[in-house]
Amino acid sequence: MSWLYPDRGDFIAVVGRMQDINVVRQVKAALFSSRDLSVYSMNAPWFIPGIDFSDHLNYWQHDIPAVMITDTAFYRNKQYHLPGDTADRLNYQKMAQVVDGVITLLYNSK
């Protein structure tokens, strides 16, 4: 997928199932409202590795639309969920930008 997505981990990704394309578009648009936040998205079938690597899978199993908002976790941080996964390794500014985007989405939703 390197021909579609950057090779540098300085972005947020919104990942959803094929049938959730509108949800992914809405979330991506809201995240774009946050300045200085690079956002990519992907709708993919269930068999693509990594598409179900988070809590959104529980919703999908009950056919509830959901997306994963990710910084690509362990692909970016080799200490993810290991003893070296400490607070000093986190980017709080980027996290705040993501939260701002989600708040924008919720504020503007029906």
PDB file of N, CA and C in Angstrom:
ATOM      1  N   MET A   1       0.799  -1.198   0.000  1.00  0.00           N
ATOM      2  CA  MET A   1       0.000   0.000   0.000  1.00  0.00           C
ATOM      3  C   MET A   1       0.839   1.258   0.000  1.00  0.00           C
ATOM      4  N   SER A   2       2.132   1.107  -0.111  1.00  0.00           N
ATOM      5  CA  SER A   2       3.007   2.278  -0.074  1.00  0.00           C
ATOM      6  C   SER A   2       2.763   3.221  -1.243  1.00  0.00           C
ATOM      7  N   TRP A   3       2.183   2.754  -2.314  1.00  0.00           N
ATOM      8  CA  TRP A   3       1.890   3.646  -3.435  1.00  0.00           C
ATOM      9  C   TRP A   3       0.663   4.502  -3.158  1.00  0.00           C
ATOM     10  N   LEU A   4      -0.112   4.175  -2.124  1.00  0.00           N
ATOM     11  CA  LEU A   4      -1.279   4.968  -1.752  1.00  0.00           C
ATOM     12  C   LEU A   4      -1.050   5.854  -0.536  1.00  0.00           C
ATOM     13  N   TYR A   5      -0.223   5.366   0.391  1.00  0.00           N
ATOM     14  CA  TYR A   5      -0.076   6.027   1.675  1.00  0.00           C
ATOM     15  C   TYR A   5       1.374   6.397   1.925  1.00  0.00           C
ATOM     16  N   PRO A   6       1.598   7.397   2.778  1.00  0.00           N
ATOM     17  CA  PRO A   6       2.969   7.855   3.023  1.00  0.00           C
ATOM     18  C   PRO A   6       3.821   6.792   3.715  1.00  0.00           C
ATOM     19  N   ASP A   7       5.125   6.912   3.528  1.00  0.00           N
ATOM     20  CA  ASP A   7       6.042   5.977   4.183  1.00  0.00           C
ATOM     21  C   ASP A   7       6.560   6.550   5.501  1.00  0.00           C
ATOM     22  N   ARG A   8       6.088   7.724   5.858  1.00  0.00           N
ATOM     23  CA  ARG A   8       6.477   8.364   7.113  1.00  0.00           C
ATOM     24  C   ARG A   8       5.268   8.411   8.038  1.00  0.00           C
ATOM     25  N   GLY A   9       5.461   8.021   9.277  1.00  0.00           N
ATOM     26  CA  GLY A   9       4.358   7.933  10.228  1.00  0.00           C
ATOM     27  C   GLY A   9       3.986   9.251  10.857  1.00  0.00           C
ATOM     28  N   ASP A  10       3.529  10.200  10.075  1.00  0.00           N
ATOM     29  CA  ASP A  10       3.138  11.506  10.614  1.00  0.00           C
ATOM     30  C   ASP A  10       1.680  11.823  10.272  1.00  0.00           C
ATOM     31  N   PHE A  11       0.847  10.798  10.312  1.00  0.00           N
ATOM     32  CA  PHE A  11      -0.541  10.958   9.906  1.00  0.00           C
ATOM     33  C   PHE A  11      -1.455  10.149  10.823  1.00  0.00           C
ATOM     34  N   ILE A  12      -2.738  10.430  10.701  1.00  0.00           N
ATOM     35  CA  ILE A  12      -3.790   9.667  11.360  1.00  0.00           C
ATOM     36  C   ILE A  12      -4.560   8.959  10.254  1.00  0.00           C
ATOM     37  N   ALA A  13      -4.973   7.732  10.513  1.00  0.00           N
ATOM     38  CA  ALA A  13      -5.754   6.978   9.534  1.00  0.00           C
ATOM     39  C   ALA A  13      -7.137   6.674  10.096  1.00  0.00           C
ATOM     40  N   VAL A  14      -8.123   6.764   9.219  1.00  0.00           N
ATOM     41  CA  VAL A  14      -9.489   6.368   9.544  1.00  0.00           C
ATOM     42  C   VAL A  14      -9.771   5.121   8.719  1.00  0.00           C
ATOM     43  N   VAL A  15     -10.087   4.024   9.394  1.00  0.00           N
ATOM     44  CA  VAL A  15     -10.247   2.735   8.727  1.00  0.00           C
ATOM     45  C   VAL A  15     -11.653   2.213   8.960  1.00  0.00           C
ATOM     46  N   GLY A  16     -12.276   1.760   7.878  1.00  0.00           N
ATOM     47  CA  GLY A  16     -13.617   1.204   8.001  1.00  0.00           C
ATOM     48  C   GLY A  16     -13.863   0.091   7.010  1.00  0.00           C
ATOM     49  N   ARG A  17     -14.989  -0.567   7.199  1.00  0.00           N
ATOM     50  CA  ARG A  17     -15.404  -1.618   6.269  1.00  0.00           C
ATOM     51  C   ARG A  17     -15.884  -0.983   4.971  1.00  0.00           C
ATOM     52  N   MET A  18     -16.020  -1.804   3.950  1.00  0.00           N
ATOM     53  CA  MET A  18     -16.484  -1.309   2.656  1.00  0.00           C
ATOM     54  C   MET A  18     -17.860  -0.648   2.792  1.00  0.00           C
ATOM     55  N   GLN A  19     -18.750  -1.243   3.555  1.00  0.00           N
ATOM     56  CA  GLN A  19     -20.109  -0.714   3.682  1.00  0.00           C
ATOM     57  C   GLN A  19     -20.187   0.542   4.554  1.00  0.00           C
ATOM     58  N   ASP A  20     -19.101   0.922   5.191  1.00  0.00           N
ATOM     59  CA  ASP A  20     -19.093   2.098   6.062  1.00  0.00           C
ATOM     60  C   ASP A  20     -18.397   3.298   5.421  1.00  0.00           C
ATOM     61  N   ILE A  21     -18.404   3.360   4.106  1.00  0.00           N
ATOM     62  CA  ILE A  21     -17.665   4.421   3.403  1.00  0.00           C
ATOM     63  C   ILE A  21     -18.161   5.816   3.800  1.00  0.00           C
ATOM     64  N   ASN A  22     -19.469   5.984   3.992  1.00  0.00           N
ATOM     65  CA  ASN A  22     -19.982   7.305   4.370  1.00  0.00           C
ATOM     66  C   ASN A  22     -19.546   7.704   5.774  1.00  0.00           C
ATOM     67  N   VAL A  23     -19.500   6.749   6.684  1.00  0.00           N
ATOM     68  CA  VAL A  23     -19.040   7.030   8.048  1.00  0.00           C
ATOM     69  C   VAL A  23     -17.573   7.442   8.022  1.00  0.00           C
ATOM     70  N   VAL A  24     -16.763   6.719   7.264  1.00  0.00           N
ATOM     71  CA  VAL A  24     -15.338   7.049   7.152  1.00  0.00           C
ATOM     72  C   VAL A  24     -15.172   8.454   6.582  1.00  0.00           C
ATOM     73  N   ARG A  25     -15.949   8.790   5.575  1.00  0.00           N
ATOM     74  CA  ARG A  25     -15.859  10.136   4.977  1.00  0.00           C
ATOM     75  C   ARG A  25     -16.220  11.221   5.989  1.00  0.00           C
ATOM     76  N   GLN A  26     -17.257  10.986   6.783  1.00  0.00           N
ATOM     77  CA  GLN A  26     -17.668  11.973   7.789  1.00  0.00           C
ATOM     78  C   GLN A  26     -16.584  12.173   8.843  1.00  0.00           C
ATOM     79  N   VAL A  27     -16.022  11.075   9.318  1.00  0.00           N
ATOM     80  CA  VAL A  27     -14.980  11.169  10.341  1.00  0.00           C
ATOM     81  C   VAL A  27     -13.745  11.858   9.775  1.00  0.00           C
ATOM     82  N   LYS A  28     -13.358  11.479   8.564  1.00  0.00           N
ATOM     83  CA  LYS A  28     -12.183  12.087   7.935  1.00  0.00           C
ATOM     84  C   LYS A  28     -12.381  13.594   7.763  1.00  0.00           C
ATOM     85  N   ALA A  29     -13.557  13.996   7.301  1.00  0.00           N
ATOM     86  CA  ALA A  29     -13.834  15.425   7.113  1.00  0.00           C
ATOM     87  C   ALA A  29     -13.740  16.177   8.436  1.00  0.00           C
ATOM     88  N   ALA A  30     -14.253  15.588   9.500  1.00  0.00           N
ATOM     89  CA  ALA A  30     -14.186  16.240  10.812  1.00  0.00           C
ATOM     90  C   ALA A  30     -12.751  16.354  11.295  1.00  0.00           C
ATOM     91  N   LEU A  31     -11.948  15.317  11.074  1.00  0.00           N
ATOM     92  CA  LEU A  31     -10.548  15.371  11.497  1.00  0.00           C
ATOM     93  C   LEU A  31      -9.765  16.398  10.685  1.00  0.00           C
ATOM     94  N   PHE A  32     -10.143  16.579   9.419  1.00  0.00           N
ATOM     95  CA  PHE A  32      -9.486  17.597   8.595  1.00  0.00           C
ATOM     96  C   PHE A  32      -9.720  18.999   9.145  1.00  0.00           C
ATOM     97  N   SER A  33     -10.783  19.167   9.931  1.00  0.00           N
ATOM     98  CA  SER A  33     -11.064  20.495  10.478  1.00  0.00           C
ATOM     99  C   SER A  33      -9.997  20.926  11.482  1.00  0.00           C
ATOM    100  N   SER A  34      -9.234  19.973  11.969  1.00  0.00           N
ATOM    101  CA  SER A  34      -8.133  20.290  12.883  1.00  0.00           C
ATOM    102  C   SER A  34      -6.906  20.651  12.058  1.00  0.00           C
ATOM    103  N   ARG A  35      -6.371  21.822  12.280  1.00  0.00           N
ATOM    104  CA  ARG A  35      -5.206  22.260  11.506  1.00  0.00           C
ATOM    105  C   ARG A  35      -4.011  21.354  11.755  1.00  0.00           C
ATOM    106  N   ASP A  36      -3.168  21.257  10.764  1.00  0.00           N
ATOM    107  CA  ASP A  36      -1.894  20.535  10.874  1.00  0.00           C
ATOM    108  C   ASP A  36      -2.051  19.052  11.189  1.00  0.00           C
ATOM    109  N   LEU A  37      -3.136  18.454  10.762  1.00  0.00           N
ATOM    110  CA  LEU A  37      -3.345  17.029  10.985  1.00  0.00           C
ATOM    111  C   LEU A  37      -3.515  16.353   9.634  1.00  0.00           C
ATOM    112  N   SER A  38      -2.567  15.528   9.261  1.00  0.00           N
ATOM    113  CA  SER A  38      -2.664  14.769   8.015  1.00  0.00           C
ATOM    114  C   SER A  38      -3.550  13.555   8.264  1.00  0.00           C
ATOM    115  N   VAL A  39      -4.571  13.407   7.449  1.00  0.00           N
ATOM    116  CA  VAL A  39      -5.532  12.324   7.639  1.00  0.00           C
ATOM    117  C   VAL A  39      -5.670  11.534   6.346  1.00  0.00           C
ATOM    118  N   TYR A  40      -5.537  10.228   6.469  1.00  0.00           N
ATOM    119  CA  TYR A  40      -5.754   9.311   5.354  1.00  0.00           C
ATOM    120  C   TYR A  40      -6.874   8.374   5.752  1.00  0.00           C
ATOM    121  N   SER A  41      -7.510   7.775   4.758  1.00  0.00           N
ATOM    122  CA  SER A  41      -8.585   6.845   5.083  1.00  0.00           C
ATOM    123  C   SER A  41      -8.533   5.642   4.162  1.00  0.00           C
ATOM    124  N   MET A  42      -9.189   4.592   4.634  1.00  0.00           N
ATOM    125  CA  MET A  42      -9.244   3.366   3.853  1.00  0.00           C
ATOM    126  C   MET A  42     -10.502   2.604   4.241  1.00  0.00           C
ATOM    127  N   ASN A  43     -11.238   2.201   3.235  1.00  0.00           N
ATOM    128  CA  ASN A  43     -12.318   1.243   3.420  1.00  0.00           C
ATOM    129  C   ASN A  43     -11.837  -0.038   2.773  1.00  0.00           C
ATOM    130  N   ALA A  44     -11.913  -1.113   3.509  1.00  0.00           N
ATOM    131  CA  ALA A  44     -11.340  -2.364   3.019  1.00  0.00           C
ATOM    132  C   ALA A  44     -12.175  -3.549   3.476  1.00  0.00           C
ATOM    133  N   PRO A  45     -12.074  -4.650   2.756  1.00  0.00           N
ATOM    134  CA  PRO A  45     -12.761  -5.868   3.190  1.00  0.00           C
ATOM    135  C   PRO A  45     -12.116  -6.439   4.448  1.00  0.00           C
ATOM    136  N   TRP A  46     -12.864  -7.252   5.153  1.00  0.00           N
ATOM    137  CA  TRP A  46     -12.454  -7.788   6.454  1.00  0.00           C
ATOM    138  C   TRP A  46     -11.150  -8.563   6.431  1.00  0.00           C
ATOM    139  N   PHE A  47     -10.772  -9.135   5.286  1.00  0.00           N
ATOM    140  CA  PHE A  47      -9.590 -10.007   5.255  1.00  0.00           C
ATOM    141  C   PHE A  47      -8.267  -9.251   5.132  1.00  0.00           C
ATOM    142  N   ILE A  48      -8.304  -7.943   5.023  1.00  0.00           N
ATOM    143  CA  ILE A  48      -7.071  -7.152   4.968  1.00  0.00           C
ATOM    144  C   ILE A  48      -6.451  -7.137   6.368  1.00  0.00           C
ATOM    145  N   PRO A  49      -5.193  -7.558   6.504  1.00  0.00           N
ATOM    146  CA  PRO A  49      -4.562  -7.598   7.832  1.00  0.00           C
ATOM    147  C   PRO A  49      -4.547  -6.220   8.504  1.00  0.00           C
ATOM    148  N   GLY A  50      -4.949  -6.193   9.749  1.00  0.00           N
ATOM    149  CA  GLY A  50      -4.906  -4.971  10.534  1.00  0.00           C
ATOM    150  C   GLY A  50      -6.197  -4.188  10.579  1.00  0.00           C
ATOM    151  N   ILE A  51      -7.119  -4.473   9.682  1.00  0.00           N
ATOM    152  CA  ILE A  51      -8.355  -3.684   9.639  1.00  0.00           C
ATOM    153  C   ILE A  51      -9.216  -3.887  10.890  1.00  0.00           C
ATOM    154  N   ASP A  52      -9.002  -5.001  11.573  1.00  0.00           N
ATOM    155  CA  ASP A  52      -9.819  -5.298  12.753  1.00  0.00           C
ATOM    156  C   ASP A  52      -9.003  -5.322  14.045  1.00  0.00           C
ATOM    157  N   PHE A  53      -7.919  -4.551  14.079  1.00  0.00           N
ATOM    158  CA  PHE A  53      -7.007  -4.567  15.222  1.00  0.00           C
ATOM    159  C   PHE A  53      -7.410  -3.630  16.356  1.00  0.00           C
ATOM    160  N   SER A  54      -8.673  -3.463  16.623  1.00  0.00           N
ATOM    161  CA  SER A  54      -9.043  -2.587  17.730  1.00  0.00           C
ATOM    162  C   SER A  54     -10.471  -2.863  18.178  1.00  0.00           C
ATOM    163  N   ASP A  55     -10.956  -2.020  19.068  1.00  0.00           N
ATOM    164  CA  ASP A  55     -12.258  -2.238  19.693  1.00  0.00           C
ATOM    165  C   ASP A  55     -13.437  -2.105  18.742  1.00  0.00           C
ATOM    166  N   HIS A  56     -13.265  -1.444  17.617  1.00  0.00           N
ATOM    167  CA  HIS A  56     -14.365  -1.298  16.672  1.00  0.00           C
ATOM    168  C   HIS A  56     -14.847  -2.643  16.145  1.00  0.00           C
ATOM    169  N   LEU A  57     -14.006  -3.674  16.209  1.00  0.00           N
ATOM    170  CA  LEU A  57     -14.378  -5.013  15.747  1.00  0.00           C
ATOM    171  C   LEU A  57     -15.622  -5.518  16.472  1.00  0.00           C
ATOM    172  N   ASN A  58     -15.743  -5.205  17.750  1.00  0.00           N
ATOM    173  CA  ASN A  58     -16.919  -5.645  18.515  1.00  0.00           C
ATOM    174  C   ASN A  58     -18.212  -5.092  17.919  1.00  0.00           C
ATOM    175  N   TYR A  59     -18.174  -3.880  17.411  1.00  0.00           N
ATOM    176  CA  TYR A  59     -19.354  -3.292  16.776  1.00  0.00           C
ATOM    177  C   TYR A  59     -19.623  -3.958  15.434  1.00  0.00           C
ATOM    178  N   TRP A  60     -18.576  -4.171  14.663  1.00  0.00           N
ATOM    179  CA  TRP A  60     -18.731  -4.824  13.368  1.00  0.00           C
ATOM    180  C   TRP A  60     -19.352  -6.206  13.516  1.00  0.00           C
ATOM    181  N   GLN A  61     -18.994  -6.915  14.563  1.00  0.00           N
ATOM    182  CA  GLN A  61     -19.534  -8.259  14.772  1.00  0.00           C
ATOM    183  C   GLN A  61     -21.040  -8.245  14.989  1.00  0.00           C
ATOM    184  N   HIS A  62     -21.588  -7.078  15.340  1.00  0.00           N
ATOM    185  CA  HIS A  62     -23.034  -6.925  15.508  1.00  0.00           C
ATOM    186  C   HIS A  62     -23.616  -6.029  14.415  1.00  0.00           C
ATOM    187  N   ASP A  63     -22.881  -5.875  13.325  1.00  0.00           N
ATOM    188  CA  ASP A  63     -23.272  -5.089  12.153  1.00  0.00           C
ATOM    189  C   ASP A  63     -23.617  -3.639  12.499  1.00  0.00           C
ATOM    190  N   ILE A  64     -22.865  -3.072  13.433  1.00  0.00           N
ATOM    191  CA  ILE A  64     -23.006  -1.667  13.800  1.00  0.00           C
ATOM    192  C   ILE A  64     -21.860  -0.901  13.143  1.00  0.00           C
ATOM    193  N   PRO A  65     -22.167   0.148  12.366  1.00  0.00           N
ATOM    194  CA  PRO A  65     -21.096   0.914  11.723  1.00  0.00           C
ATOM    195  C   PRO A  65     -20.128   1.492  12.758  1.00  0.00           C
ATOM    196  N   ALA A  66     -18.855   1.349  12.486  1.00  0.00           N
ATOM    197  CA  ALA A  66     -17.810   1.872  13.372  1.00  0.00           C
ATOM    198  C   ALA A  66     -16.531   2.031  12.567  1.00  0.00           C
ATOM    199  N   VAL A  67     -15.659   2.900  13.030  1.00  0.00           N
ATOM    200  CA  VAL A  67     -14.364   3.101  12.371  1.00  0.00           C
ATOM    201  C   VAL A  67     -13.251   2.993  13.403  1.00  0.00           C
ATOM    202  N   MET A  68     -12.063   2.784  12.898  1.00  0.00           N
ATOM    203  CA  MET A  68     -10.863   2.831  13.731  1.00  0.00           C
ATOM    204  C   MET A  68     -10.119   4.111  13.368  1.00  0.00           C
ATOM    205  N   ILE A  69      -9.857   4.935  14.363  1.00  0.00           N
ATOM    206  CA  ILE A  69      -9.006   6.109  14.185  1.00  0.00           C
ATOM    207  C   ILE A  69      -7.671   5.721  14.791  1.00  0.00           C
ATOM    208  N   THR A  70      -6.629   5.709  13.970  1.00  0.00           N
ATOM    209  CA  THR A  70      -5.365   5.135  14.423  1.00  0.00           C
ATOM    210  C   THR A  70      -4.161   5.946  13.959  1.00  0.00           C
ATOM    211  N   ASP A  71      -3.108   5.838  14.725  1.00  0.00           N
ATOM    212  CA  ASP A  71      -1.815   6.360  14.279  1.00  0.00           C
ATOM    213  C   ASP A  71      -0.940   5.196  13.824  1.00  0.00           C
ATOM    214  N   THR A  72      -1.555   4.049  13.649  1.00  0.00           N
ATOM    215  CA  THR A  72      -0.939   2.783  13.222  1.00  0.00           C
ATOM    216  C   THR A  72      -0.163   2.101  14.333  1.00  0.00           C
ATOM    217  N   ALA A  73      -0.393   2.498  15.558  1.00  0.00           N
ATOM    218  CA  ALA A  73       0.051   1.837  16.790  1.00  0.00           C
ATOM    219  C   ALA A  73       1.398   1.143  16.699  1.00  0.00           C
ATOM    220  N   PHE A  74       1.390  -0.170  16.722  1.00  0.00           N
ATOM    221  CA  PHE A  74       2.647  -0.921  16.808  1.00  0.00           C
ATOM    222  C   PHE A  74       3.485  -0.856  15.543  1.00  0.00           C
ATOM    223  N   TYR A  75       2.925  -0.395  14.431  1.00  0.00           N
ATOM    224  CA  TYR A  75       3.753  -0.178  13.243  1.00  0.00           C
ATOM    225  C   TYR A  75       4.644   1.048  13.444  1.00  0.00           C
ATOM    226  N   ARG A  76       4.208   1.953  14.315  1.00  0.00           N
ATOM    227  CA  ARG A  76       4.923   3.191  14.567  1.00  0.00           C
ATOM    228  C   ARG A  76       5.738   3.141  15.859  1.00  0.00           C
ATOM    229  N   ASN A  77       5.220   2.482  16.859  1.00  0.00           N
ATOM    230  CA  ASN A  77       5.856   2.432  18.176  1.00  0.00           C
ATOM    231  C   ASN A  77       6.193   0.978  18.509  1.00  0.00           C
ATOM    232  N   LYS A  78       7.435   0.628  18.399  1.00  0.00           N
ATOM    233  CA  LYS A  78       7.870  -0.758  18.630  1.00  0.00           C
ATOM    234  C   LYS A  78       7.660  -1.204  20.071  1.00  0.00           C
ATOM    235  N   GLN A  79       7.379  -0.270  20.977  1.00  0.00           N
ATOM    236  CA  GLN A  79       7.127  -0.605  22.380  1.00  0.00           C
ATOM    237  C   GLN A  79       5.632  -0.683  22.705  1.00  0.00           C
ATOM    238  N   TYR A  80       4.778  -0.575  21.705  1.00  0.00           N
ATOM    239  CA  TYR A  80       3.329  -0.579  21.908  1.00  0.00           C
ATOM    240  C   TYR A  80       2.901  -1.814  22.702  1.00  0.00           C
ATOM    241  N   HIS A  81       2.221  -1.574  23.818  1.00  0.00           N
ATOM    242  CA  HIS A  81       1.740  -2.618  24.737  1.00  0.00           C
ATOM    243  C   HIS A  81       2.857  -3.458  25.342  1.00  0.00           C
ATOM    244  N   LEU A  82       4.036  -2.884  25.422  1.00  0.00           N
ATOM    245  CA  LEU A  82       5.183  -3.518  26.066  1.00  0.00           C
ATOM    246  C   LEU A  82       5.638  -2.617  27.220  1.00  0.00           C
ATOM    247  N   PRO A  83       6.547  -3.090  28.071  1.00  0.00           N
ATOM    248  CA  PRO A  83       6.995  -2.268  29.208  1.00  0.00           C
ATOM    249  C   PRO A  83       7.524  -0.888  28.814  1.00  0.00           C
ATOM    250  N   GLY A  84       8.088  -0.752  27.633  1.00  0.00           N
ATOM    251  CA  GLY A  84       8.617   0.536  27.201  1.00  0.00           C
ATOM    252  C   GLY A  84       7.568   1.484  26.658  1.00  0.00           C
ATOM    253  N   ASP A  85       6.307   1.092  26.674  1.00  0.00           N
ATOM    254  CA  ASP A  85       5.208   1.922  26.184  1.00  0.00           C
ATOM    255  C   ASP A  85       4.819   2.895  27.293  1.00  0.00           C
ATOM    256  N   THR A  86       5.593   3.979  27.397  1.00  0.00           N
ATOM    257  CA  THR A  86       5.443   4.935  28.489  1.00  0.00           C
ATOM    258  C   THR A  86       4.909   6.275  27.993  1.00  0.00           C
ATOM    259  N   ALA A  87       4.417   7.082  28.918  1.00  0.00           N
ATOM    260  CA  ALA A  87       3.778   8.356  28.590  1.00  0.00           C
ATOM    261  C   ALA A  87       4.689   9.295  27.808  1.00  0.00           C
ATOM    262  N   ASP A  88       5.981   9.235  28.034  1.00  0.00           N
ATOM    263  CA  ASP A  88       6.894  10.144  27.342  1.00  0.00           C
ATOM    264  C   ASP A  88       7.013   9.824  25.850  1.00  0.00           C
ATOM    265  N   ARG A  89       6.499   8.695  25.414  1.00  0.00           N
ATOM    266  CA  ARG A  89       6.553   8.317  24.002  1.00  0.00           C
ATOM    267  C   ARG A  89       5.321   8.796  23.231  1.00  0.00           C
ATOM    268  N   LEU A  90       4.369   9.402  23.923  1.00  0.00           N
ATOM    269  CA  LEU A  90       3.115   9.816  23.302  1.00  0.00           C
ATOM    270  C   LEU A  90       3.193  11.254  22.808  1.00  0.00           C
ATOM    271  N   ASN A  91       2.433  11.541  21.760  1.00  0.00           N
ATOM    272  CA  ASN A  91       2.368  12.880  21.191  1.00  0.00           C
ATOM    273  C   ASN A  91       1.022  13.492  21.590  1.00  0.00           C
ATOM    274  N   TYR A  92       1.028  14.203  22.699  1.00  0.00           N
ATOM    275  CA  TYR A  92      -0.210  14.744  23.248  1.00  0.00           C
ATOM    276  C   TYR A  92      -0.816  15.825  22.357  1.00  0.00           C
ATOM    277  N   GLN A  93       0.007  16.556  21.641  1.00  0.00           N
ATOM    278  CA  GLN A  93      -0.513  17.582  20.741  1.00  0.00           C
ATOM    279  C   GLN A  93      -1.329  16.941  19.622  1.00  0.00           C
ATOM    280  N   LYS A  94      -0.815  15.880  19.024  1.00  0.00           N
ATOM    281  CA  LYS A  94      -1.561  15.185  17.963  1.00  0.00           C
ATOM    282  C   LYS A  94      -2.829  14.558  18.525  1.00  0.00           C
ATOM    283  N   MET A  95      -2.737  13.987  19.725  1.00  0.00           N
ATOM    284  CA  MET A  95      -3.933  13.398  20.340  1.00  0.00           C
ATOM    285  C   MET A  95      -5.008  14.462  20.533  1.00  0.00           C
ATOM    286  N   ALA A  96      -4.615  15.648  20.967  1.00  0.00           N
ATOM    287  CA  ALA A  96      -5.571  16.737  21.168  1.00  0.00           C
ATOM    288  C   ALA A  96      -6.216  17.139  19.845  1.00  0.00           C
ATOM    289  N   GLN A  97      -5.441  17.135  18.768  1.00  0.00           N
ATOM    290  CA  GLN A  97      -6.002  17.466  17.457  1.00  0.00           C
ATOM    291  C   GLN A  97      -7.043  16.428  17.034  1.00  0.00           C
ATOM    292  N   VAL A  98      -6.765  15.163  17.305  1.00  0.00           N
ATOM    293  CA  VAL A  98      -7.731  14.108  16.983  1.00  0.00           C
ATOM    294  C   VAL A  98      -8.999  14.290  17.813  1.00  0.00           C
ATOM    295  N   VAL A  99      -8.843  14.558  19.097  1.00  0.00           N
ATOM    296  CA  VAL A  99     -10.003  14.780  19.966  1.00  0.00           C
ATOM    297  C   VAL A  99     -10.809  15.978  19.476  1.00  0.00           C
ATOM    298  N   ASP A 100     -10.148  17.055  19.081  1.00  0.00           N
ATOM    299  CA  ASP A 100     -10.850  18.222  18.534  1.00  0.00           C
ATOM    300  C   ASP A 100     -11.677  17.835  17.313  1.00  0.00           C
ATOM    301  N   GLY A 101     -11.105  17.008  16.443  1.00  0.00           N
ATOM    302  CA  GLY A 101     -11.830  16.559  15.256  1.00  0.00           C
ATOM    303  C   GLY A 101     -13.043  15.720  15.607  1.00  0.00           C
ATOM    304  N   VAL A 102     -12.905  14.842  16.578  1.00  0.00           N
ATOM    305  CA  VAL A 102     -14.036  14.009  17.004  1.00  0.00           C
ATOM    306  C   VAL A 102     -15.120  14.877  17.646  1.00  0.00           C
ATOM    307  N   ILE A 103     -14.719  15.862  18.431  1.00  0.00           N
ATOM    308  CA  ILE A 103     -15.696  16.785  19.020  1.00  0.00           C
ATOM    309  C   ILE A 103     -16.435  17.534  17.918  1.00  0.00           C
ATOM    310  N   THR A 104     -15.722  17.973  16.893  1.00  0.00           N
ATOM    311  CA  THR A 104     -16.355  18.639  15.751  1.00  0.00           C
ATOM    312  C   THR A 104     -17.383  17.722  15.105  1.00  0.00           C
ATOM    313  N   LEU A 105     -17.019  16.463  14.913  1.00  0.00           N
ATOM    314  CA  LEU A 105     -17.939  15.486  14.321  1.00  0.00           C
ATOM    315  C   LEU A 105     -19.202  15.353  15.172  1.00  0.00           C
ATOM    316  N   LEU A 106     -19.034  15.191  16.467  1.00  0.00           N
ATOM    317  CA  LEU A 106     -20.186  15.026  17.352  1.00  0.00           C
ATOM    318  C   LEU A 106     -21.046  16.286  17.399  1.00  0.00           C
ATOM    319  N   TYR A 107     -20.407  17.433  17.422  1.00  0.00           N
ATOM    320  CA  TYR A 107     -21.130  18.701  17.475  1.00  0.00           C
ATOM    321  C   TYR A 107     -21.984  18.907  16.225  1.00  0.00           C
ATOM    322  N   ASN A 108     -21.460  18.492  15.076  1.00  0.00           N
ATOM    323  CA  ASN A 108     -22.154  18.713  13.809  1.00  0.00           C
ATOM    324  C   ASN A 108     -23.074  17.569  13.397  1.00  0.00           C
ATOM    325  N   SER A 109     -23.107  16.492  14.165  1.00  0.00           N
ATOM    326  CA  SER A 109     -23.954  15.354  13.787  1.00  0.00           C
ATOM    327  C   SER A 109     -25.384  15.578  14.260  1.00  0.00           C
ATOM    328  N   LYS A 110     -26.270  14.846  13.651  1.00  0.00           N
ATOM    329  CA  LYS A 110     -27.698  14.990  13.977  1.00  0.00           C
ATOM    330  C   LYS A 110     -28.043  14.209  15.212  1.00  0.00           C
TER     331      LYS A 110
END
